[in-house]
Tab-separated table of C-alpha atoms in Angstrom:
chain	number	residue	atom	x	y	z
V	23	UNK	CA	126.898	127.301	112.939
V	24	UNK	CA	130.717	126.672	114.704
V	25	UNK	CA	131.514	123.166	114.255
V	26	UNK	CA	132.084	123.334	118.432
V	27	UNK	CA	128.334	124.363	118.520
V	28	UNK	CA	127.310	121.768	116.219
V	29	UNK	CA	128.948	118.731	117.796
V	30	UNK	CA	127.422	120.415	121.069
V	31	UNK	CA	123.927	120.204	119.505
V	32	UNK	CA	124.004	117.313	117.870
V	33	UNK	CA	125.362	115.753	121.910
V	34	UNK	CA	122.720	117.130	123.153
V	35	UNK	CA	120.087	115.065	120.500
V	36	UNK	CA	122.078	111.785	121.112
V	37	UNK	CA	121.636	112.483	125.132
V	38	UNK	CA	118.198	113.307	125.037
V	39	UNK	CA	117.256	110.566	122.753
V	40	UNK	CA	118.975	108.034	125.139
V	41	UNK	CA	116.297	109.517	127.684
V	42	UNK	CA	113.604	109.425	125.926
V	43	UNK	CA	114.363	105.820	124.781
V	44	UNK	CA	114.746	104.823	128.093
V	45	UNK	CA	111.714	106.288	129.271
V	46	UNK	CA	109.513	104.607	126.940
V	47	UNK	CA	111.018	101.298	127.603
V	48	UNK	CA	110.877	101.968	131.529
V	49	UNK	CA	107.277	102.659	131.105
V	50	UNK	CA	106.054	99.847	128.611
V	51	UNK	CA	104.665	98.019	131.702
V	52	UNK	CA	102.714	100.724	132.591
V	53	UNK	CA	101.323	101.401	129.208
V	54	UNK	CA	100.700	97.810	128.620
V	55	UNK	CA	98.191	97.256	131.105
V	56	UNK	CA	94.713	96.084	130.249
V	57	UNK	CA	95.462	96.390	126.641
V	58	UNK	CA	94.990	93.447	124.440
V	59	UNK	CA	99.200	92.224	123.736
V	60	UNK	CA	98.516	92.327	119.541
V	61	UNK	CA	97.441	95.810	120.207
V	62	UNK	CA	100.263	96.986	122.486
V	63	UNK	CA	102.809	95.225	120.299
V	64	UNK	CA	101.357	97.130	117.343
V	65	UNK	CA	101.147	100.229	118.888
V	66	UNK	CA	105.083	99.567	120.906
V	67	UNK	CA	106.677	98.289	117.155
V	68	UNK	CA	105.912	101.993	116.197
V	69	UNK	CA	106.685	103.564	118.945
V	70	UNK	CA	110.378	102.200	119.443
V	71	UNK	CA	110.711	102.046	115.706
V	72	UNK	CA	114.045	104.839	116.239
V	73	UNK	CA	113.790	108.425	115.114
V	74	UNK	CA	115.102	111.467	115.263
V	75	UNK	CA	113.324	112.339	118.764
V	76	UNK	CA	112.588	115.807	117.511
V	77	UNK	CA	109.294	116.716	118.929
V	78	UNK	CA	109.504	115.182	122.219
V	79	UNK	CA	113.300	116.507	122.851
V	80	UNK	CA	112.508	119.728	122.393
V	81	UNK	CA	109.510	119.314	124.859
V	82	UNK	CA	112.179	118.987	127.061
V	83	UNK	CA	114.189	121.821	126.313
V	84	UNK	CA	111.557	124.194	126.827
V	85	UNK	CA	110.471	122.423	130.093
V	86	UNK	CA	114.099	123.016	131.197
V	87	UNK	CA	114.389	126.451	130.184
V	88	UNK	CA	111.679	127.668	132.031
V	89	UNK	CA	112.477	125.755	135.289
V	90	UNK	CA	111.349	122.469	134.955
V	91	UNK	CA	113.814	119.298	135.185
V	92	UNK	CA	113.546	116.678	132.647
V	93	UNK	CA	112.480	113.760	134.608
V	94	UNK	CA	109.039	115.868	135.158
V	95	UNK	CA	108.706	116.538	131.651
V	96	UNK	CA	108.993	113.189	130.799
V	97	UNK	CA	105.366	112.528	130.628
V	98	UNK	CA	104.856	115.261	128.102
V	99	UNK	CA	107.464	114.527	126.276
V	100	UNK	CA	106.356	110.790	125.851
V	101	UNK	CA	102.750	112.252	124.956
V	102	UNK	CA	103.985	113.899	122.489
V	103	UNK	CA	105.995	111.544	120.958
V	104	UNK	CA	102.813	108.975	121.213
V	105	UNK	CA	100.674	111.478	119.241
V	106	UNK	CA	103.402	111.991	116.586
V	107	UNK	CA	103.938	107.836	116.234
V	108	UNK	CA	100.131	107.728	115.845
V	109	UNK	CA	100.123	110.384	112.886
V	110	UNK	CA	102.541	108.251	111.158
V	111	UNK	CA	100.632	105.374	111.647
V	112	UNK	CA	97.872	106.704	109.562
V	113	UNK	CA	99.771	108.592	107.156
V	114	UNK	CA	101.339	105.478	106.319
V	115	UNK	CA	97.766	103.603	105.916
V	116	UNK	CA	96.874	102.848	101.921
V	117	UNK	CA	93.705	105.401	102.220
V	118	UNK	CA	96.033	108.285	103.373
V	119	UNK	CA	99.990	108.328	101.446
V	120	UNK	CA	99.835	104.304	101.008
V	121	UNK	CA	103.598	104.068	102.028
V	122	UNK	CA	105.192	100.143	103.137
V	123	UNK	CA	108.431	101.878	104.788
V	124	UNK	CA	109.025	103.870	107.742
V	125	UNK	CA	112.034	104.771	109.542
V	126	UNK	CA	113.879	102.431	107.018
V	127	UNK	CA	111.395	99.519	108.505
V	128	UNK	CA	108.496	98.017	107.328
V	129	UNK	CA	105.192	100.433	107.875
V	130	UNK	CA	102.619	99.299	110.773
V	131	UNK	CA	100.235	97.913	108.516
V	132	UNK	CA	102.645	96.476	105.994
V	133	UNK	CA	103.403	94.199	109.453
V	134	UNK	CA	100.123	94.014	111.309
V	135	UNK	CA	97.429	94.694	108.740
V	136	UNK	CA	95.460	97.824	107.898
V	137	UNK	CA	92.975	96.981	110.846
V	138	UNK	CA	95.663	96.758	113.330
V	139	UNK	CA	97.410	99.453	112.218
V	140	UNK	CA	94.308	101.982	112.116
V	141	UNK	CA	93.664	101.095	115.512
V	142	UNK	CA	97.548	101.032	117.289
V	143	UNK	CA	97.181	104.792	116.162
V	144	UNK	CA	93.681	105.550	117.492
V	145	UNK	CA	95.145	103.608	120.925
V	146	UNK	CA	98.088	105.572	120.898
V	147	UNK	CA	96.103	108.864	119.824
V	148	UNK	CA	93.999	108.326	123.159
V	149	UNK	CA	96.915	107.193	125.349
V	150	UNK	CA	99.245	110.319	124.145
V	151	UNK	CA	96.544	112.104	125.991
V	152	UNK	CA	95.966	109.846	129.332
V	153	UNK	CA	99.292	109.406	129.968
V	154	UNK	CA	100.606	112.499	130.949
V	155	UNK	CA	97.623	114.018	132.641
V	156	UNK	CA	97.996	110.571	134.883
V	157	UNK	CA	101.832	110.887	135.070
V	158	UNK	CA	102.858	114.607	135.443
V	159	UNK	CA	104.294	115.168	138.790
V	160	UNK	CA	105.483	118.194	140.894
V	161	UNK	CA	103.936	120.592	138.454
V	162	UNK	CA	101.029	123.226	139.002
V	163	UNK	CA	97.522	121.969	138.332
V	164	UNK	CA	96.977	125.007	135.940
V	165	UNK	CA	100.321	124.659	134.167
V	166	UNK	CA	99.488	120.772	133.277
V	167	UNK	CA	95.612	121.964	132.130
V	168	UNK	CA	97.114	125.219	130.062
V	169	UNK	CA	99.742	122.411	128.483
V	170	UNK	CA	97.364	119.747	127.783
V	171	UNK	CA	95.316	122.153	126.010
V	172	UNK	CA	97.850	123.485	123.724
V	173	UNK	CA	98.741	119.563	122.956
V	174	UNK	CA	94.420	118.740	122.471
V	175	UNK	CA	94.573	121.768	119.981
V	176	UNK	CA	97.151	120.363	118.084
V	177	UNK	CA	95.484	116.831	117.354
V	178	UNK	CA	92.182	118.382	115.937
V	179	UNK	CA	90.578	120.070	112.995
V	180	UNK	CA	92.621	123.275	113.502
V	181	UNK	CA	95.940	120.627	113.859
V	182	UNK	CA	96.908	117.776	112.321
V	183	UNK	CA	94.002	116.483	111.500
V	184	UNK	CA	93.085	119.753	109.474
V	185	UNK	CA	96.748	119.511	108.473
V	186	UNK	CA	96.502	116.273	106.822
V	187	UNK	CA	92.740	117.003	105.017
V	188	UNK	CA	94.534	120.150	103.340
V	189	UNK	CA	97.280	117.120	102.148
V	190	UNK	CA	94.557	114.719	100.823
V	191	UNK	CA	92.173	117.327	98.966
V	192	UNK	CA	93.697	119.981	97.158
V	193	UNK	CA	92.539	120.564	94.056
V	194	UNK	CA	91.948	123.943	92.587
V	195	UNK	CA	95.250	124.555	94.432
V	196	UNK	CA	98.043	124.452	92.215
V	197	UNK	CA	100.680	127.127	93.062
V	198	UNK	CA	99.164	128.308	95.554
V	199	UNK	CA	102.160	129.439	97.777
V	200	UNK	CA	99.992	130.262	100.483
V	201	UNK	CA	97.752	126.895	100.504
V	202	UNK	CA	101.212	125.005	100.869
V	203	UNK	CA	102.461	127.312	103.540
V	204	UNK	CA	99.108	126.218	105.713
V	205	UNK	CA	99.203	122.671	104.804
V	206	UNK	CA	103.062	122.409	106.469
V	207	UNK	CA	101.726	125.135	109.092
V	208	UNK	CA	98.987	122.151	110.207
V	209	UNK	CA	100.052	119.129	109.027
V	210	UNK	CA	103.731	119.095	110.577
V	211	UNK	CA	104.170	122.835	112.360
V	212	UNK	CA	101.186	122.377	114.748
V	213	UNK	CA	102.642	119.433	116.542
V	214	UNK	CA	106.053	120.900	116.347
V	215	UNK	CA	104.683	124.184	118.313
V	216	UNK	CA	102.953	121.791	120.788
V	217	UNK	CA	106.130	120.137	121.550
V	218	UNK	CA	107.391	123.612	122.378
V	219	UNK	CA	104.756	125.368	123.799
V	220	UNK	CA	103.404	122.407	126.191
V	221	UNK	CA	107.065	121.679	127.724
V	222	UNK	CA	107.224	125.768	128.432
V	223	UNK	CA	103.920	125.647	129.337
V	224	UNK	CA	104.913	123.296	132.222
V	225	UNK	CA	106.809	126.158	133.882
V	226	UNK	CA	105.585	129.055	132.557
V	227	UNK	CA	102.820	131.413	132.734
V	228	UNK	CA	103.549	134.631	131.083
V	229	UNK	CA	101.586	134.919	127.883
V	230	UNK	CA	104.042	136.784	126.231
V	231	UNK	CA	106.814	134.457	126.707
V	232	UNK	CA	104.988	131.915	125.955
V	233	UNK	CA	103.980	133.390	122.629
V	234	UNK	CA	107.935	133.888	121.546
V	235	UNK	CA	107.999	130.574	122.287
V	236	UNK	CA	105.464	129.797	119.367
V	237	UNK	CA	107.008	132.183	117.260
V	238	UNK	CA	110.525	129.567	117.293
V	239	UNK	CA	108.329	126.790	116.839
V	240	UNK	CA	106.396	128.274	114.038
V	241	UNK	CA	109.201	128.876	112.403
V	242	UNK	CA	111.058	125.563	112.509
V	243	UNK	CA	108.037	123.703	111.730
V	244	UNK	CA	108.261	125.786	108.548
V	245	UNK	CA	111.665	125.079	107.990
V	246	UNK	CA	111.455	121.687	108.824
V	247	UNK	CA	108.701	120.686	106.336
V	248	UNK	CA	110.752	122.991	103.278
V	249	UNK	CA	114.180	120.185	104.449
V	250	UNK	CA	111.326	117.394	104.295
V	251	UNK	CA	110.012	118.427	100.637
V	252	UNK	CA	113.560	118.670	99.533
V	253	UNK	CA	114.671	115.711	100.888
V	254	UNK	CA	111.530	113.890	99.497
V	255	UNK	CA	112.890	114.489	95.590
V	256	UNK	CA	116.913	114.365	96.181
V	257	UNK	CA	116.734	111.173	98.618
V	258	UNK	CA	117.230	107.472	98.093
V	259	UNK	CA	114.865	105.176	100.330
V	260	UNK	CA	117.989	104.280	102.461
V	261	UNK	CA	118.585	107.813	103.202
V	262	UNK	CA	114.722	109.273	103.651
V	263	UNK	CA	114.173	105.580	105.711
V	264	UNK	CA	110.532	105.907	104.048
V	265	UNK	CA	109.534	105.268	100.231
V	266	UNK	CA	111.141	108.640	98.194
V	267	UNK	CA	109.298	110.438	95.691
V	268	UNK	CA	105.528	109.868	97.298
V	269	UNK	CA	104.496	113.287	97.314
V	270	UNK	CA	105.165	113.897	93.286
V	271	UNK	CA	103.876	110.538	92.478
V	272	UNK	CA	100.022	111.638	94.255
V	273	UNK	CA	100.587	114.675	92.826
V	274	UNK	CA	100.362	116.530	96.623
V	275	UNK	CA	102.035	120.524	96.814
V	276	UNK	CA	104.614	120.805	98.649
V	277	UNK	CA	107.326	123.415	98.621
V	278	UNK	CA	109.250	121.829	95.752
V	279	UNK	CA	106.588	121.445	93.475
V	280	UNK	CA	105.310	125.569	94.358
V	281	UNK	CA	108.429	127.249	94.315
V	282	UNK	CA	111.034	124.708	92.504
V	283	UNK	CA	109.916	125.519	89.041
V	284	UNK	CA	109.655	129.102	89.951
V	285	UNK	CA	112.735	129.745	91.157
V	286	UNK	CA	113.900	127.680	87.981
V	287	UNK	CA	111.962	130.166	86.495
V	288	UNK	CA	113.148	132.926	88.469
V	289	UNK	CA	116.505	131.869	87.379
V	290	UNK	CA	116.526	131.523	84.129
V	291	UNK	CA	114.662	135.067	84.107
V	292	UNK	CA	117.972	136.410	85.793
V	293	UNK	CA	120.520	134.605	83.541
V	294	UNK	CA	118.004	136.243	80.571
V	295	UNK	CA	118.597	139.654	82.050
V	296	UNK	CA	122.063	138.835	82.463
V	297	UNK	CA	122.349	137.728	78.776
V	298	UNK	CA	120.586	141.125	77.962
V	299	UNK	CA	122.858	143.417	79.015
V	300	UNK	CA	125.912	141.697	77.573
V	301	UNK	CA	123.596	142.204	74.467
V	302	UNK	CA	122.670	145.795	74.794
V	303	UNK	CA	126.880	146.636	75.888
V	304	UNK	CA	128.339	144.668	72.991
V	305	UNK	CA	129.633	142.278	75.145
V	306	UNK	CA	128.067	139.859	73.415
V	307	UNK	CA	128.990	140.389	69.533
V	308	UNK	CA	126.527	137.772	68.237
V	309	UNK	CA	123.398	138.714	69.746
V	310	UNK	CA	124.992	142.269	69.642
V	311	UNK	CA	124.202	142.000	65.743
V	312	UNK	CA	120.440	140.751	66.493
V	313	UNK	CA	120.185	143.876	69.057
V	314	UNK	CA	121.458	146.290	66.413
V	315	UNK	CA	118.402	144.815	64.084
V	316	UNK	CA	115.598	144.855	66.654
V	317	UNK	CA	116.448	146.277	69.667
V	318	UNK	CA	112.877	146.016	71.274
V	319	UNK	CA	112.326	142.499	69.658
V	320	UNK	CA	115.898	141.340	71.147
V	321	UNK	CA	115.379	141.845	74.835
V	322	UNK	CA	111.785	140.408	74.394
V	323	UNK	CA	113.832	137.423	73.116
V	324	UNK	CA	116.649	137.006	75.736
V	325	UNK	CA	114.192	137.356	78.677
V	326	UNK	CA	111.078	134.871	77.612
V	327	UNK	CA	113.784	132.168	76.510
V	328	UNK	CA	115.813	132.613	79.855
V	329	UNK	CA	113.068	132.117	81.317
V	330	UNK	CA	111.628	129.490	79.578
V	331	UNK	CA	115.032	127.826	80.002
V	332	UNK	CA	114.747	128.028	83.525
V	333	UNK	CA	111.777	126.436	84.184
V	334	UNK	CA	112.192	123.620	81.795
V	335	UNK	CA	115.058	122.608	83.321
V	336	UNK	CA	113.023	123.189	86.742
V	337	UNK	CA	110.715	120.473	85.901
V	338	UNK	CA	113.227	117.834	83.890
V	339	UNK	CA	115.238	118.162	87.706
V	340	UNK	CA	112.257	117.275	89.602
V	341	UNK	CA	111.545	114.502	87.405
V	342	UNK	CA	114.580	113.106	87.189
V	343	UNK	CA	116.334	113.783	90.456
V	344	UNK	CA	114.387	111.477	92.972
V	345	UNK	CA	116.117	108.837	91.507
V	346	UNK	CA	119.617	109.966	90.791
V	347	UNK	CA	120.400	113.823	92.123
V	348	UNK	CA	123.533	114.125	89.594
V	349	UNK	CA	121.854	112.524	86.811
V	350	UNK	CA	119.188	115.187	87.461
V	351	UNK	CA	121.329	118.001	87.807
V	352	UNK	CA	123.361	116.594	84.703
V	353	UNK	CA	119.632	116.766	82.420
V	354	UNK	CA	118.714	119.682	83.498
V	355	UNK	CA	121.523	121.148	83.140
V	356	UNK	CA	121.930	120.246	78.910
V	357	UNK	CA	117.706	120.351	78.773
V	358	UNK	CA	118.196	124.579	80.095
V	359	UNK	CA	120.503	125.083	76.854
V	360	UNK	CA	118.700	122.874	74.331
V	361	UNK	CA	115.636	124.874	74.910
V	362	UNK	CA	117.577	128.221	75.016
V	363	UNK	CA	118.868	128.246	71.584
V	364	UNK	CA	115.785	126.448	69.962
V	365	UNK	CA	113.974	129.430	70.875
V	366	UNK	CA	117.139	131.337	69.875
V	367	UNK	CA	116.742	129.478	66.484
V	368	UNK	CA	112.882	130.051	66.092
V	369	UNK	CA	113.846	133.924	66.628
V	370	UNK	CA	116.213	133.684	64.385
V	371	UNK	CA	113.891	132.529	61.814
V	372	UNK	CA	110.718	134.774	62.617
V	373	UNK	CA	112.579	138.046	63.352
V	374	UNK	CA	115.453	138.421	62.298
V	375	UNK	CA	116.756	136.350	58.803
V	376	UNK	CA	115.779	139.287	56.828
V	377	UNK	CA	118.276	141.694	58.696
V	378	UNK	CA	120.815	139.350	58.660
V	379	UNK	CA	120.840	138.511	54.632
V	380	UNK	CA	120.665	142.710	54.265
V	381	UNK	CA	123.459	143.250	56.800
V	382	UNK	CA	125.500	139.881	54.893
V	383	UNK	CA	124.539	140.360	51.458
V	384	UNK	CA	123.860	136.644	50.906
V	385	UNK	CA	121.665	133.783	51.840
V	386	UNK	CA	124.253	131.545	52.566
V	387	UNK	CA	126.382	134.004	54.355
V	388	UNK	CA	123.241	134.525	56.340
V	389	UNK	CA	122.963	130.944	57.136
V	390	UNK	CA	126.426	130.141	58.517
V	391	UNK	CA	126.173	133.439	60.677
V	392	UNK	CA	123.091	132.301	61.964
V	393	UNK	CA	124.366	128.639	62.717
V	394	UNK	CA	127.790	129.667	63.901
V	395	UNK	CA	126.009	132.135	66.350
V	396	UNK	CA	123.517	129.039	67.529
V	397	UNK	CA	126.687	126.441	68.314
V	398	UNK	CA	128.468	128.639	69.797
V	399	UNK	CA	125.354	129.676	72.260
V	400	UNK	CA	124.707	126.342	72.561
V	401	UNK	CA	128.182	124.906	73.169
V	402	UNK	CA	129.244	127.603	76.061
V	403	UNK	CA	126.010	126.921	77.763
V	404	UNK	CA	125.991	123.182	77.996
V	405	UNK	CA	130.082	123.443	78.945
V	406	UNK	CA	129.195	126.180	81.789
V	407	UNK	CA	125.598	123.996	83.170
V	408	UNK	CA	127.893	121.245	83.076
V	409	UNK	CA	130.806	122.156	84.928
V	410	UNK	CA	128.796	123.663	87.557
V	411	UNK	CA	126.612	120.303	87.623
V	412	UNK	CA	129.175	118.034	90.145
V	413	UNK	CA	129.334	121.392	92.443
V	414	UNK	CA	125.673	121.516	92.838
V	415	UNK	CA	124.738	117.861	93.469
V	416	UNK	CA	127.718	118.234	96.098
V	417	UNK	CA	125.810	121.157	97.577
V	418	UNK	CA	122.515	118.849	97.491
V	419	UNK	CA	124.091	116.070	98.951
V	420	UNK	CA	125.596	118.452	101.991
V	421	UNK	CA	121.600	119.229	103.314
V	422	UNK	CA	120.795	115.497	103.461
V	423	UNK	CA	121.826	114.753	107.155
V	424	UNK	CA	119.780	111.183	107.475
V	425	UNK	CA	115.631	110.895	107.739
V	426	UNK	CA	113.586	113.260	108.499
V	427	UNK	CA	110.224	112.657	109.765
């Protein structure tokens, strides 16, 4: 994206979260009556708690590009932005992710108590729903029933509710890439589609449109939830606004924890197939010596410790980087070649010693070949890892654009 097109979205995010801000304060009178003041303060300290404005803004977009001004979307939009307050309500409660910050404040119940809190986001569950079917004007009876029934469908067991069960209770699960996939699919995508699909909804009726319409929000609700993962092991608590490091700490999937040590993996496999051929060619003289040995035996070699490189250094940079991204990068990056050339050095011992006192005609000869070839391995490794290190926490630090939730 144009820097011209990016300062024009990111206007149109600070205009529409002026709106929306407005509109919930314009309304708080509304809202408030007959509810008991603790409550409504409970349920209001959430709601105007700041925010991205994500869901409910692009409500509005979609209300506006099929025909519908903003001021009538309003309603919607504020429903949805009720139901996605409530959600992190509970998600903050100690029975669900037992987090005392959100939105760099502290968490409802960490202010009002766990009673309180549990019932602000039932109040504001129920309200997310009363409030627009009361307050949507100038808009087709069957439009406002085919929109509230996309946003019902994405509360329930087949929403977030479903969403955040799959969260809770996943054993049996481990790297499944697929079980992860529906958890974010529920858990955050469903209410991101509603926000999209209820404001076209408002001024649409064609099926078809309607359903490329949930094809974009399917999409950036996966997206979305990938940045949020990220963001959850490369963030500080000032930057994420909520407590970093949750998910790894309950031991929940996410997409880090399915695919991060893969692709470390997946990595590492490469750099072993990369390693190979410079083998195989000559290019590399040392291991060019093992290859003339045991040809078989010496790709076998290069590709498992690659690999197992890779995904050592996968796990040592989730461990390490929720608290410090370059220290993580940094450990990983000298924990990859440490485990390279051990296994380069248990080879060494188990395959290939034998060849190597033949080809040198002496033990000792043997030895210094063998431990010149290992520091040498070892030594361009670390230096490469290492100068590359600064350049990737740079690149880590460019996706963190503020909280995300």
């Amino acid at each position: 994206m144009n820097e011209a097109r990016l300062k024009a979205v990111k206007e149109k995010f600070a205009a529409g979260c002026t709106l929306i801000d407005g509109y919930i304060a314009d309304t708080a009178g509304l809202r408030a009556e007959k509810a008991p003041p603790k409550l409504f303060e409970s349920m209001e300290y959430s709601l105007r708690a700041g925010g991205k404005r994500l869901r409910p803004i692009l409500c509005l977009a979609a209300a506006e590009r099929c025909g519908v001004a903003a001021e009538n979307a309003l309603p919607m939009a504020l429903g949805i932005e009720m139901l996605h307050t409530a959600t992190l309500i509970h998600d903050d409660l100690p029975c669900m992710d037992d987090d005392d910050m959100r939105r760099g404040k502290p968490s409802n119940h960490a202010l009002f108590g766990e009673t309180l809190a549990v019932l602000a986001g039932d109040a504001l569950l129920a309200q997310s729903l009363e409030f627009p079917m009361a307050q949507l004007k100038n808009i087709p009876a069957q439009n406002v029933l085919r929109a509230m029934r996309i946003f019902a469908g994405a509360i329930g067991p087949a929403g977030v509710c479903g969403g955040q069960v799959l969260d809770m209770f996943a054993e049996g699960t481990e790297g499944d890439p697929h079980y992860v996939r529906r958890v974010a699919a529920l858990k955050t995508g469903a209410l991101i589609e509603a926000a999209v699909l209820t404001g076209a909804s408002l001024g649409c009726a064609d099926e078809a449109v309607l359903e490329r319409y949930g094809d974009y929000a399917r999409h950036l609700g996966s997206a979305f939830q990938i940045v949020d993962d990220i963001l959850d092991v490369t963030s500080t608590a000032e930057e994420l606004g909520k407590t970093p490091g949750k998910d790894e700490e309950q031991g929940k999937l996410t997409h880090v924890t399915v695919y991060g040590v893969k692709a470390g993996a997946w990595l590492g496999f490469v750099f072993g197939v990369v390693v190979t051929i410079a083998v195989v060619t000559g290019a590399d003289a040392g291991g060019y010596i093992m290859f003339s040995a045991r040809p078989v035996m010496t790709v076998i070699v290069c590709l498992l410790k690659g690999t197992a490189a890779g995904y050592v250094a996968g796990l040592v940079y989730r461990a390490i980087s929720k608290k410090n991204a370059l220290a993580g990068v940094i450990v990983a990056a000298a924990a990859a070649p440490v485990v390279n050339t051990g296994l380069f050095v248990l080879a060494m011992l188990l395959f290939y010693q034998p060849q190597l006192q033949a080809w040198a005609g002496d033990t000792a000869v043997a030895t210094y070949i063998v431990t010149g070839l290992v520091g040498v391995n070892f030594l361009l490794e670390l230096g490469v890892n290492l100068v590359l290190s600064p350049t990737i926490t740079r690149l880590i630090a460019a996706g963190k654009k503020g909280p995300v939730d």
